[in-house]
PDB file of C-alpha atoms in Angstrom:
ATOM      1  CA  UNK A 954     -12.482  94.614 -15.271  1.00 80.00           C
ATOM      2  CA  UNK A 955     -10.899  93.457 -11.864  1.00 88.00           C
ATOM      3  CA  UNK A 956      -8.259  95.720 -10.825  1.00 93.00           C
ATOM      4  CA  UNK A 957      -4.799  94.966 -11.735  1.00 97.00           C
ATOM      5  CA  UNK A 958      -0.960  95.637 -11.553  1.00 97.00           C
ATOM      6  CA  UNK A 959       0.489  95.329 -15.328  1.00 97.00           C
ATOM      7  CA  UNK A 960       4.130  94.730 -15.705  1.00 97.00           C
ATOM      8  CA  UNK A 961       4.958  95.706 -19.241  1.00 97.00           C
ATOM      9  CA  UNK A 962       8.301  94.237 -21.003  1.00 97.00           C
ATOM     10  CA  UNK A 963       7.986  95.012 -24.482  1.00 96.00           C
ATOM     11  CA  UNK A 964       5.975  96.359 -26.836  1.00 96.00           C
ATOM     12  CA  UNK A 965       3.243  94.924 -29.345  1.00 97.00           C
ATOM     13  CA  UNK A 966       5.011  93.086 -32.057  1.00 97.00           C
ATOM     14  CA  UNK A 967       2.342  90.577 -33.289  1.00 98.00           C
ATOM     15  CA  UNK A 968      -1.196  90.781 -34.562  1.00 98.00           C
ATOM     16  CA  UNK A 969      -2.001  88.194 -31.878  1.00 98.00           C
ATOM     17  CA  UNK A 970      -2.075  87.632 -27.979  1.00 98.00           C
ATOM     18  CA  UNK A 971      -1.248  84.663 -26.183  1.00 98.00           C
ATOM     19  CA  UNK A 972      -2.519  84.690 -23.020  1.00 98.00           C
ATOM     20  CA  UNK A 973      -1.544  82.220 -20.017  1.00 98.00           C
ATOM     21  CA  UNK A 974      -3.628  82.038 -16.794  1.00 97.00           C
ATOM     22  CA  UNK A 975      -1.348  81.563 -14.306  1.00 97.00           C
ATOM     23  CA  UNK A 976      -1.487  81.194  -9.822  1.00 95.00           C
ATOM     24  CA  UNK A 977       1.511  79.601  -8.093  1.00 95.00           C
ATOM     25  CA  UNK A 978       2.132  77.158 -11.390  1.00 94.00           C
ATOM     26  CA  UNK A 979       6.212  77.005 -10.115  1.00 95.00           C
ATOM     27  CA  UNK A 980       8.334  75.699 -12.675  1.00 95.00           C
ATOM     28  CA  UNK A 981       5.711  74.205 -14.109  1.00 94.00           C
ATOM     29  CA  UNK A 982       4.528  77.755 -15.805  1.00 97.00           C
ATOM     30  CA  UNK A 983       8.871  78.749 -16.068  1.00 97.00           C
ATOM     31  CA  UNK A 984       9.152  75.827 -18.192  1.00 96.00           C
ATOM     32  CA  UNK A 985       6.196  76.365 -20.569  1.00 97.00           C
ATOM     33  CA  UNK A 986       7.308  80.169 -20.752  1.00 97.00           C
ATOM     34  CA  UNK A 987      10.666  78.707 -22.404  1.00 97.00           C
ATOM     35  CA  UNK A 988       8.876  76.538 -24.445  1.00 96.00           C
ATOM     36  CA  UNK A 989       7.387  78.486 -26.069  1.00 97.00           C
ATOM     37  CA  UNK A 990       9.820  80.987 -26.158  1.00 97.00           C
ATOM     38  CA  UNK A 991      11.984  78.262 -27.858  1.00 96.00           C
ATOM     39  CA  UNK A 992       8.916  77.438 -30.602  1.00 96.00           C
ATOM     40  CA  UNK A 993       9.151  81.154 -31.819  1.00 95.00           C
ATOM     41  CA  UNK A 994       5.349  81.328 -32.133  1.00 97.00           C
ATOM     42  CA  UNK A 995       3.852  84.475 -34.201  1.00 97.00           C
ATOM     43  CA  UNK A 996       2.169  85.389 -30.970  1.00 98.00           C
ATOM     44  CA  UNK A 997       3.100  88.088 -28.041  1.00 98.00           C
ATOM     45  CA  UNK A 998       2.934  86.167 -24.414  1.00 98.00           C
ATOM     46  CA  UNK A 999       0.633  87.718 -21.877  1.00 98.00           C
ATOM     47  CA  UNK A1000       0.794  86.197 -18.595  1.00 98.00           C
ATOM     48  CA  UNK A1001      -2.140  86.594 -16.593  1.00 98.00           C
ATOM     49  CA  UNK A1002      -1.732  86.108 -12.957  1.00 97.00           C
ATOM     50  CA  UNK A1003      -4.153  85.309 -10.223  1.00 96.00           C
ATOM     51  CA  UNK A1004      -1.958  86.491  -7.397  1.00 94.00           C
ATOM     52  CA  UNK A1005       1.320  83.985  -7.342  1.00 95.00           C
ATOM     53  CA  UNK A1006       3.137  84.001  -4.171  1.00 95.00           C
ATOM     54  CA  UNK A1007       5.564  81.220  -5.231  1.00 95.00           C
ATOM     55  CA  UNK A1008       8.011  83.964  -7.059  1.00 94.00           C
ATOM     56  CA  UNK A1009       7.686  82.250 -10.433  1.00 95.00           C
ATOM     57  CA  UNK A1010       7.011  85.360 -12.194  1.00 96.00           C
ATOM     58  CA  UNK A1011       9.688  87.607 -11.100  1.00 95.00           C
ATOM     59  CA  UNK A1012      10.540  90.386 -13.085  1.00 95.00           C
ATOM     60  CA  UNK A1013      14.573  88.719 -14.502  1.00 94.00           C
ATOM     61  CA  UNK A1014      12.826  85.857 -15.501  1.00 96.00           C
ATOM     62  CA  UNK A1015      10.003  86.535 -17.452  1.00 95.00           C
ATOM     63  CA  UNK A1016      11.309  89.548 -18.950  1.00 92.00           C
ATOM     64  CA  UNK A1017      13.969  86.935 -20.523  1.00 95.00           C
ATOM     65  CA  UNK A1018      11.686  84.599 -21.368  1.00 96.00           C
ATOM     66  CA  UNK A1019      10.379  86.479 -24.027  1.00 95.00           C
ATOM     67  CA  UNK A1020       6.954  87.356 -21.970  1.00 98.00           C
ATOM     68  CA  UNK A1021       5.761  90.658 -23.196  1.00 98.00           C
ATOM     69  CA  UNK A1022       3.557  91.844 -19.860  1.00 98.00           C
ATOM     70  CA  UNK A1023       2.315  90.292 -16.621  1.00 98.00           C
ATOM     71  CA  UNK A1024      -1.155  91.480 -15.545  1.00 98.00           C
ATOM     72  CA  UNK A1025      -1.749  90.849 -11.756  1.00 97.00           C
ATOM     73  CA  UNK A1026      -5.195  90.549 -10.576  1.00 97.00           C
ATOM     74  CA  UNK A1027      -5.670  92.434  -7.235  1.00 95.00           C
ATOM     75  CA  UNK A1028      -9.448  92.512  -7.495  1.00 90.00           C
ATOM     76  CA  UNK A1029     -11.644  89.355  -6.584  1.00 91.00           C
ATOM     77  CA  UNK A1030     -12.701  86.876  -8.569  1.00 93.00           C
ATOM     78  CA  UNK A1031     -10.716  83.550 -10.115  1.00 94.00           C
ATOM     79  CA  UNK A1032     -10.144  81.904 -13.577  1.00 96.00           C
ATOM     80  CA  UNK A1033     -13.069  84.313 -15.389  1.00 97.00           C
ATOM     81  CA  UNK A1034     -11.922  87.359 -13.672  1.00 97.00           C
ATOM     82  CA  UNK A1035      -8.352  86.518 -14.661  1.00 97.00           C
ATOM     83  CA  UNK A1036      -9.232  85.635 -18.324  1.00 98.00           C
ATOM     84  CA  UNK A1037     -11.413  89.532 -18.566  1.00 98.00           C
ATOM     85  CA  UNK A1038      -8.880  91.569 -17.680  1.00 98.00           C
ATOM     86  CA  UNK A1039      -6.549  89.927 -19.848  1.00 98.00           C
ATOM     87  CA  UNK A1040      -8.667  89.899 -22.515  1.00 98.00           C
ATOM     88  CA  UNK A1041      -9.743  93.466 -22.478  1.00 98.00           C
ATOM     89  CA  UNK A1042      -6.264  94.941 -21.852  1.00 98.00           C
ATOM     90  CA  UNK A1043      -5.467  92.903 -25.953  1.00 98.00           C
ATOM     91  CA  UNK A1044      -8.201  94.510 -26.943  1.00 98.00           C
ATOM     92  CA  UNK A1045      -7.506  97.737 -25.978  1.00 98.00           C
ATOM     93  CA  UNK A1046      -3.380  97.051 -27.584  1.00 98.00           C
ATOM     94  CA  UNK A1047      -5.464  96.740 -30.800  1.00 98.00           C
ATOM     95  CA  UNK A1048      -5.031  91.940 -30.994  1.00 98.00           C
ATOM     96  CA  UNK A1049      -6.749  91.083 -34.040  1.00 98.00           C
ATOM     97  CA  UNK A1050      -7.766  87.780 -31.904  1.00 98.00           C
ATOM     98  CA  UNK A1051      -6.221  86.074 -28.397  1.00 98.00           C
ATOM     99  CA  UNK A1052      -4.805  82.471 -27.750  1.00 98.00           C
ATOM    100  CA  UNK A1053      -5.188  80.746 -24.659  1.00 98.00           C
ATOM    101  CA  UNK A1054      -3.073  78.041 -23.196  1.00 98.00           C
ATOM    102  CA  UNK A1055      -3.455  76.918 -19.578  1.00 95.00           C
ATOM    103  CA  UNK A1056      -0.247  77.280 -17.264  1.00 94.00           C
ATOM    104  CA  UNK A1057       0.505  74.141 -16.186  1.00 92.00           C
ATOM    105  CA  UNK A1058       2.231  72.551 -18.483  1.00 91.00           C
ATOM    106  CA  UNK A1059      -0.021  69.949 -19.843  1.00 92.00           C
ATOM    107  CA  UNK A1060      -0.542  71.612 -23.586  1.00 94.00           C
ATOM    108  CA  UNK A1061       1.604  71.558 -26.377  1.00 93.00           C
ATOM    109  CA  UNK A1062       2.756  75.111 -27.439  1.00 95.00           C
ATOM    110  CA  UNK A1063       2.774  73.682 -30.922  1.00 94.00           C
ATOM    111  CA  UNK A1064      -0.710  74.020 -31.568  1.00 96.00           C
ATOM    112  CA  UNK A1065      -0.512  77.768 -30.938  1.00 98.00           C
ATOM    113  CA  UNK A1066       0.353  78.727 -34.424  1.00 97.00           C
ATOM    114  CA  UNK A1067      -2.775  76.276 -35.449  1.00 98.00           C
ATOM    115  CA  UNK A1068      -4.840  78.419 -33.789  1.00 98.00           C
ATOM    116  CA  UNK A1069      -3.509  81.354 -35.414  1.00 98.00           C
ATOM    117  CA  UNK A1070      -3.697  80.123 -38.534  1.00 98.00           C
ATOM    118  CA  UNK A1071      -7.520  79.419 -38.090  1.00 98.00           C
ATOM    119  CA  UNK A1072      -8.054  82.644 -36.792  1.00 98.00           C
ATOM    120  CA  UNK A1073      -6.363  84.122 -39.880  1.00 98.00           C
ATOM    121  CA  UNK A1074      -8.597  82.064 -41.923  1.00 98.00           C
ATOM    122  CA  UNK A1075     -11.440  83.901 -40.976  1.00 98.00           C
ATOM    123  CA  UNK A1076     -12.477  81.323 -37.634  1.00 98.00           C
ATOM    124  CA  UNK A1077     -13.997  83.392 -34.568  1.00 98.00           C
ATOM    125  CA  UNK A1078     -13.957  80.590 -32.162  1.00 98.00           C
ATOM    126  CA  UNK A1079     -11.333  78.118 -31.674  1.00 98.00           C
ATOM    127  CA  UNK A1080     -11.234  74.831 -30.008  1.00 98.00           C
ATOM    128  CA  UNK A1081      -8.795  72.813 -29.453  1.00 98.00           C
ATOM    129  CA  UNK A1082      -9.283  69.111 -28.716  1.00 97.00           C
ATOM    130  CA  UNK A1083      -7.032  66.282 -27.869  1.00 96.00           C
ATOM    131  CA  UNK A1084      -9.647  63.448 -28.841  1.00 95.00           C
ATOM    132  CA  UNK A1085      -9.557  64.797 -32.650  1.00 96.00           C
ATOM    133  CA  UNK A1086      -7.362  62.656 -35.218  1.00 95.00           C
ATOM    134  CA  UNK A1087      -3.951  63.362 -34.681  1.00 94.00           C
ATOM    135  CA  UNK A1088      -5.230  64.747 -31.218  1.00 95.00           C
ATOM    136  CA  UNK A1089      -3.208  63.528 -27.817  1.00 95.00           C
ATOM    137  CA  UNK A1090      -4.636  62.599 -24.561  1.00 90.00           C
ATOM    138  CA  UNK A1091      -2.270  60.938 -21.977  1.00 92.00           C
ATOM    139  CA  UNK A1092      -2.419  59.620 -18.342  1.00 88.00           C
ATOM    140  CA  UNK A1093      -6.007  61.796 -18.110  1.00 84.00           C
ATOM    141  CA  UNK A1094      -7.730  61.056 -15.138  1.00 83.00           C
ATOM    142  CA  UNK A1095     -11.267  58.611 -15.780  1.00 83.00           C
ATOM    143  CA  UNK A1096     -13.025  60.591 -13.846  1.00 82.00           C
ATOM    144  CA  UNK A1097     -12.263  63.973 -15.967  1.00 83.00           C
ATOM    145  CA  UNK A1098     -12.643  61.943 -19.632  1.00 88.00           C
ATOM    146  CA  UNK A1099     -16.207  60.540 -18.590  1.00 89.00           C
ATOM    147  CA  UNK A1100     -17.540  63.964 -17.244  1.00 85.00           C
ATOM    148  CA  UNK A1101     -16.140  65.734 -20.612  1.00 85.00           C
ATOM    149  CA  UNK A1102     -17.025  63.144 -22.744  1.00 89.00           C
ATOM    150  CA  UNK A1103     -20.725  61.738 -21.655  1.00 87.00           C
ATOM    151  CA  UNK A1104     -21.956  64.907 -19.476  1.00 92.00           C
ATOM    152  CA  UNK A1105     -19.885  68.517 -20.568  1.00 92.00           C
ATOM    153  CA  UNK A1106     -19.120  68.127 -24.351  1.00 94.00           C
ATOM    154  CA  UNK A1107     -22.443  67.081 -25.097  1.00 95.00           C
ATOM    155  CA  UNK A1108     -24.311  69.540 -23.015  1.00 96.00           C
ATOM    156  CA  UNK A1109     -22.783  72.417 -24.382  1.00 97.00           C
ATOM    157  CA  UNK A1110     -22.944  71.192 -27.604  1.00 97.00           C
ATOM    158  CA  UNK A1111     -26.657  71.345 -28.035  1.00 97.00           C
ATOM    159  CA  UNK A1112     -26.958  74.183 -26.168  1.00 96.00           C
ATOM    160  CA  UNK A1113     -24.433  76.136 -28.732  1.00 97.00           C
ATOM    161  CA  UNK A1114     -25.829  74.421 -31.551  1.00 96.00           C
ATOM    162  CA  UNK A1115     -22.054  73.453 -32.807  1.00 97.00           C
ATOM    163  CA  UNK A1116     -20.898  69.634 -32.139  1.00 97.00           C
ATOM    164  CA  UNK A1117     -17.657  69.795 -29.672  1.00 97.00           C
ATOM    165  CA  UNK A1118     -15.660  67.212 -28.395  1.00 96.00           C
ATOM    166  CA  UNK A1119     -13.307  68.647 -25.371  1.00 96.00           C
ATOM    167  CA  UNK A1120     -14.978  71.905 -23.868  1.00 95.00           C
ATOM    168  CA  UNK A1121     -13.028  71.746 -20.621  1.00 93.00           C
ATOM    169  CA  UNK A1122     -10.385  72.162 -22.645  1.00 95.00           C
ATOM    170  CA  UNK A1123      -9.088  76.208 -21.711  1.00 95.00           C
ATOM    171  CA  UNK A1124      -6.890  75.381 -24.898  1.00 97.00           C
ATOM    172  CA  UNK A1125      -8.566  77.961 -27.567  1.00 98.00           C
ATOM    173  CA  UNK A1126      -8.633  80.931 -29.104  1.00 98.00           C
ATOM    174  CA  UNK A1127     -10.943  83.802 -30.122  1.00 98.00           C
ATOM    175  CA  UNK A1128     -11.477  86.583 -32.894  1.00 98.00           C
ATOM    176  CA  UNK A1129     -11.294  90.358 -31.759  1.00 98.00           C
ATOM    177  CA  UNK A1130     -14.795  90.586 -33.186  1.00 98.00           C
ATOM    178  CA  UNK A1131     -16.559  87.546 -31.685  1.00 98.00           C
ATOM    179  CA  UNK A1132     -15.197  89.284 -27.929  1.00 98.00           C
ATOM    180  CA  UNK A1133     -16.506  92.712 -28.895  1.00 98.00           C
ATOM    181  CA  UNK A1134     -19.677  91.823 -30.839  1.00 98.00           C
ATOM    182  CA  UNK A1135     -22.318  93.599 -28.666  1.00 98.00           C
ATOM    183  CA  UNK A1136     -24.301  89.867 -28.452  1.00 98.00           C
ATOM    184  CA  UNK A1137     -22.011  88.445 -25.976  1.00 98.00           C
ATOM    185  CA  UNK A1138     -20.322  90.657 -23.667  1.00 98.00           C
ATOM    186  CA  UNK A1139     -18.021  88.743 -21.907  1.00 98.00           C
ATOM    187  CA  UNK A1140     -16.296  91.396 -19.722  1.00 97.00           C
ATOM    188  CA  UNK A1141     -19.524  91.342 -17.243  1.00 97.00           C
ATOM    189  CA  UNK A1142     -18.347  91.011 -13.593  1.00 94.00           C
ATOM    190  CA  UNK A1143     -20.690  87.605 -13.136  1.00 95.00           C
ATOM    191  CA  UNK A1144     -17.963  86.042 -14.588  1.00 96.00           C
ATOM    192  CA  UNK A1145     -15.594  85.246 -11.924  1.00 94.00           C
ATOM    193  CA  UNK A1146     -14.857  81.490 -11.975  1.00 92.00           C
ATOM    194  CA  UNK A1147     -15.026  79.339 -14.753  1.00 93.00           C
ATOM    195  CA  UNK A1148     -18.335  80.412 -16.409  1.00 96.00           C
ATOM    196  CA  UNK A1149     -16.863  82.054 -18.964  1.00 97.00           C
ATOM    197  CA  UNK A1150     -15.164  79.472 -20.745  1.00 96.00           C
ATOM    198  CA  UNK A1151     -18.469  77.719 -20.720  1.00 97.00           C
ATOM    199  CA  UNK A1152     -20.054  80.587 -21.881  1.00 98.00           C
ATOM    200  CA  UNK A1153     -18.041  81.690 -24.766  1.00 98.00           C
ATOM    201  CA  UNK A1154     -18.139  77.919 -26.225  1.00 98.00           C
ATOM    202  CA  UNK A1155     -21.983  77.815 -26.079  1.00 98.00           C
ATOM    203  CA  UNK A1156     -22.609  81.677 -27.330  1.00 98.00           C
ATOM    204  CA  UNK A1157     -20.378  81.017 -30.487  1.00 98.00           C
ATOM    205  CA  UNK A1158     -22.887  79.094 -32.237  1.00 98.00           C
ATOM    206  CA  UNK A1159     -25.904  80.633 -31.013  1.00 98.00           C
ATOM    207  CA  UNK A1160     -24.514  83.768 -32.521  1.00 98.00           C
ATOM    208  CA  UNK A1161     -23.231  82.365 -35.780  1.00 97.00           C
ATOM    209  CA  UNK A1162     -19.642  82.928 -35.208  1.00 98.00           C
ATOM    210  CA  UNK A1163     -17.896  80.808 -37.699  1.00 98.00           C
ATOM    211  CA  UNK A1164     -16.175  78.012 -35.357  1.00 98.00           C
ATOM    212  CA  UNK A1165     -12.772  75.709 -36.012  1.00 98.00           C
ATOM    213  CA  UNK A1166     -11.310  73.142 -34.147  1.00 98.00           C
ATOM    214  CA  UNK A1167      -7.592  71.750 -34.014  1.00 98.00           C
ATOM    215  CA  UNK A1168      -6.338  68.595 -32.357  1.00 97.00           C
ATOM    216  CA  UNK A1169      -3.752  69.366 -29.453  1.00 97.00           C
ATOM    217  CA  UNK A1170      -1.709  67.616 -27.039  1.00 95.00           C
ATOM    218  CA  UNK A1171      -2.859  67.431 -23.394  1.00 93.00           C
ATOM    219  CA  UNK A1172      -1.089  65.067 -21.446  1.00 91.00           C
ATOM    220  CA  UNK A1173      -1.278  64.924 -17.514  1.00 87.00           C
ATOM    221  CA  UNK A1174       1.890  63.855 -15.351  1.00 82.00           C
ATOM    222  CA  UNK A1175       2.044  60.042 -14.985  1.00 78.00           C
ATOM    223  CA  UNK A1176       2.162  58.987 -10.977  1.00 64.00           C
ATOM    224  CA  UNK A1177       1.896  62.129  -9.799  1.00 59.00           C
ATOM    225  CA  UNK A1178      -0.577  64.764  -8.351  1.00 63.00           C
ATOM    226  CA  UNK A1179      -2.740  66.329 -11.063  1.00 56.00           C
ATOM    227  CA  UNK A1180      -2.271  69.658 -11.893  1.00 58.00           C
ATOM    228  CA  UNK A1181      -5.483  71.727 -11.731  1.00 61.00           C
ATOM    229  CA  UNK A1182      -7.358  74.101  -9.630  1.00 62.00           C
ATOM    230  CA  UNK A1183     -10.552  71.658  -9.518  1.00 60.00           C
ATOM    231  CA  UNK A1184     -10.410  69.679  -6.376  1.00 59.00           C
ATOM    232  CA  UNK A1185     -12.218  68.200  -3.983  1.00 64.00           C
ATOM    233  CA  UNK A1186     -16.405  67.463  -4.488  1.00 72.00           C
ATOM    234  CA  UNK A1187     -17.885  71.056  -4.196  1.00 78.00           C
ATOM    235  CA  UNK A1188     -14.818  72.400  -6.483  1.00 71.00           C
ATOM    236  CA  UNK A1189     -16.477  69.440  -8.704  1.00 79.00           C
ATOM    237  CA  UNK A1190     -19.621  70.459  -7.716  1.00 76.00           C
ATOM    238  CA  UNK A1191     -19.416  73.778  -8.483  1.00 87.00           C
ATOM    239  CA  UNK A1192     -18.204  73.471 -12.242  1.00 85.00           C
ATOM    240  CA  UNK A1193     -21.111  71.353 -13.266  1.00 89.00           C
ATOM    241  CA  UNK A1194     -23.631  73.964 -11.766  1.00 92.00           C
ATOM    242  CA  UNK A1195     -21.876  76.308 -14.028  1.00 93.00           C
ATOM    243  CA  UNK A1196     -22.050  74.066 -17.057  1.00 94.00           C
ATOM    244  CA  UNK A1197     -25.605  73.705 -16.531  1.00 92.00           C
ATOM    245  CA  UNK A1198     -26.432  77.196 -15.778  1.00 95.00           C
ATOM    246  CA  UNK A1199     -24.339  78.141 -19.060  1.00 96.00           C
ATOM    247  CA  UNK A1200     -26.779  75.843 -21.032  1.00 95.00           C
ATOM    248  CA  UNK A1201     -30.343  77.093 -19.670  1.00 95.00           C
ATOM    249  CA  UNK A1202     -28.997  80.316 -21.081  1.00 95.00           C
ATOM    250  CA  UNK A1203     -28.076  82.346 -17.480  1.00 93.00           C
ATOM    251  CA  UNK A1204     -25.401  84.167 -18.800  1.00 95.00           C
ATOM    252  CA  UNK A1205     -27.215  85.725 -21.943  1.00 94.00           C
ATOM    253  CA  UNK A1206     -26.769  89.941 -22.047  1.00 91.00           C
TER     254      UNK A1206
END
């Protein structure tokens, strides 16, 4: 794992982790922490934190927001890195499987309890997609539903094996046993941007994991800046050499 500062509020009260990816999100992550505080999901919040600078996470707030620990990354590495030392820490508390929900504030904390519910059904990979029936997909930029759509969902579809309709989607969750079955080992430190979200999709199926999907809500601000980490051409770029490199199998133990 990355090194990390953990901020601990609470202890374990749920068979199941949310976990939130978080760096300098403002109020757009304080808002989505009362939101779901509000939904009283069946789920103990884990906020995992990049490094904010933007004081969105301070200790009053999240502590009465109903946000159980806040695991600060201090070692390198983005998203991936992030997303492995949250993970392992619920493993290591003993989650029986982890939700996560990006912090920006596009998703709809609804859905959460969805995903538990598949997990509890016996489901080891869960995605969720806003172009299923009863799915919801506003004000998305072209650009992001063509590359999903005609060039990501399909590629990592037949390289998993399993049919999938929104794999940028970081809306998903995973069973305790898919994370620690010795065929995928997802705490490796090549991981460090977003190859492991590709990864896990595609090694699901080629495993056998049993996978579900669930319709969610994503819906992106209307005339105003889009909230993501993915800018510019090589930011672009540099996602669809991981996509690729996920599918010719570079990230196989």
């Amino acid at each position: 794992m990355p090194s990390f500062e953990l901020a601990k509020y609470d202890d374990r009260r749920h068979a199941h982790a949310l976990v939130i990816p978080v760096i300098n999100e403002g109020e757009r992550i304080r808002a989505q922490l009362m939101r779901i505080r509000d939904a009283n999901l069946d789920v103990d919040v884990i906020v995992a934190d990049g490094g904010s600078s933007d004081g969105s996470l301070e200790a009053d707030f999240v502590s009465g927001a109903g946000v159980r620990a806040v695991l600060v990354k201090t070692g390198q590495g983005k998203l991936s890195a992030q997303l492995r030392m949250a993970y392992a820490w619920c493993l290591r508390e003993g989650y029986e499987g982890i939700v996560t929900i990006d912090g920006n504030g596009k998703d709809g904390v609804d859905s959460v309890s969805d995903m538990v519910g598949k997990l509890l059904a016996g489901c080891d990979y869960v995605q969720g997609s806003r172009y299923l029936p009863s799915g919801v997909a506003e004000n998305t930029p072209l650009e992001r539903t063509i590359a999903n759509r005609f060039i990501h969902a399909p590629v990592l579809s037949l390289a998993g094996r399993h049919w999938y309709t929104d794999t940028t989607n970081g809306f998903r969750a995973y069973s305790a046993r898919y994370l620690m079955d010795p065929r995928v080992r997802p705490f490796r430190q090549v991981f460090e941007s977003y190859e492991l979200l590709f990864y896990l999709t595609v090694r699901a199926g080629q495993i056998g994991m049993k996978i579900c999907h669930v319709p969610v809500q994503r819906i992106y601000p209307e005339n105003a800046a889009t909230p993501t980490k993915i800018t510019g051409l090589k930011g672009k770029w540099d996602v669809l050499k991981q996509t690729f490199a996920v599918a010719l199998g570079a990230y196989k133990p």
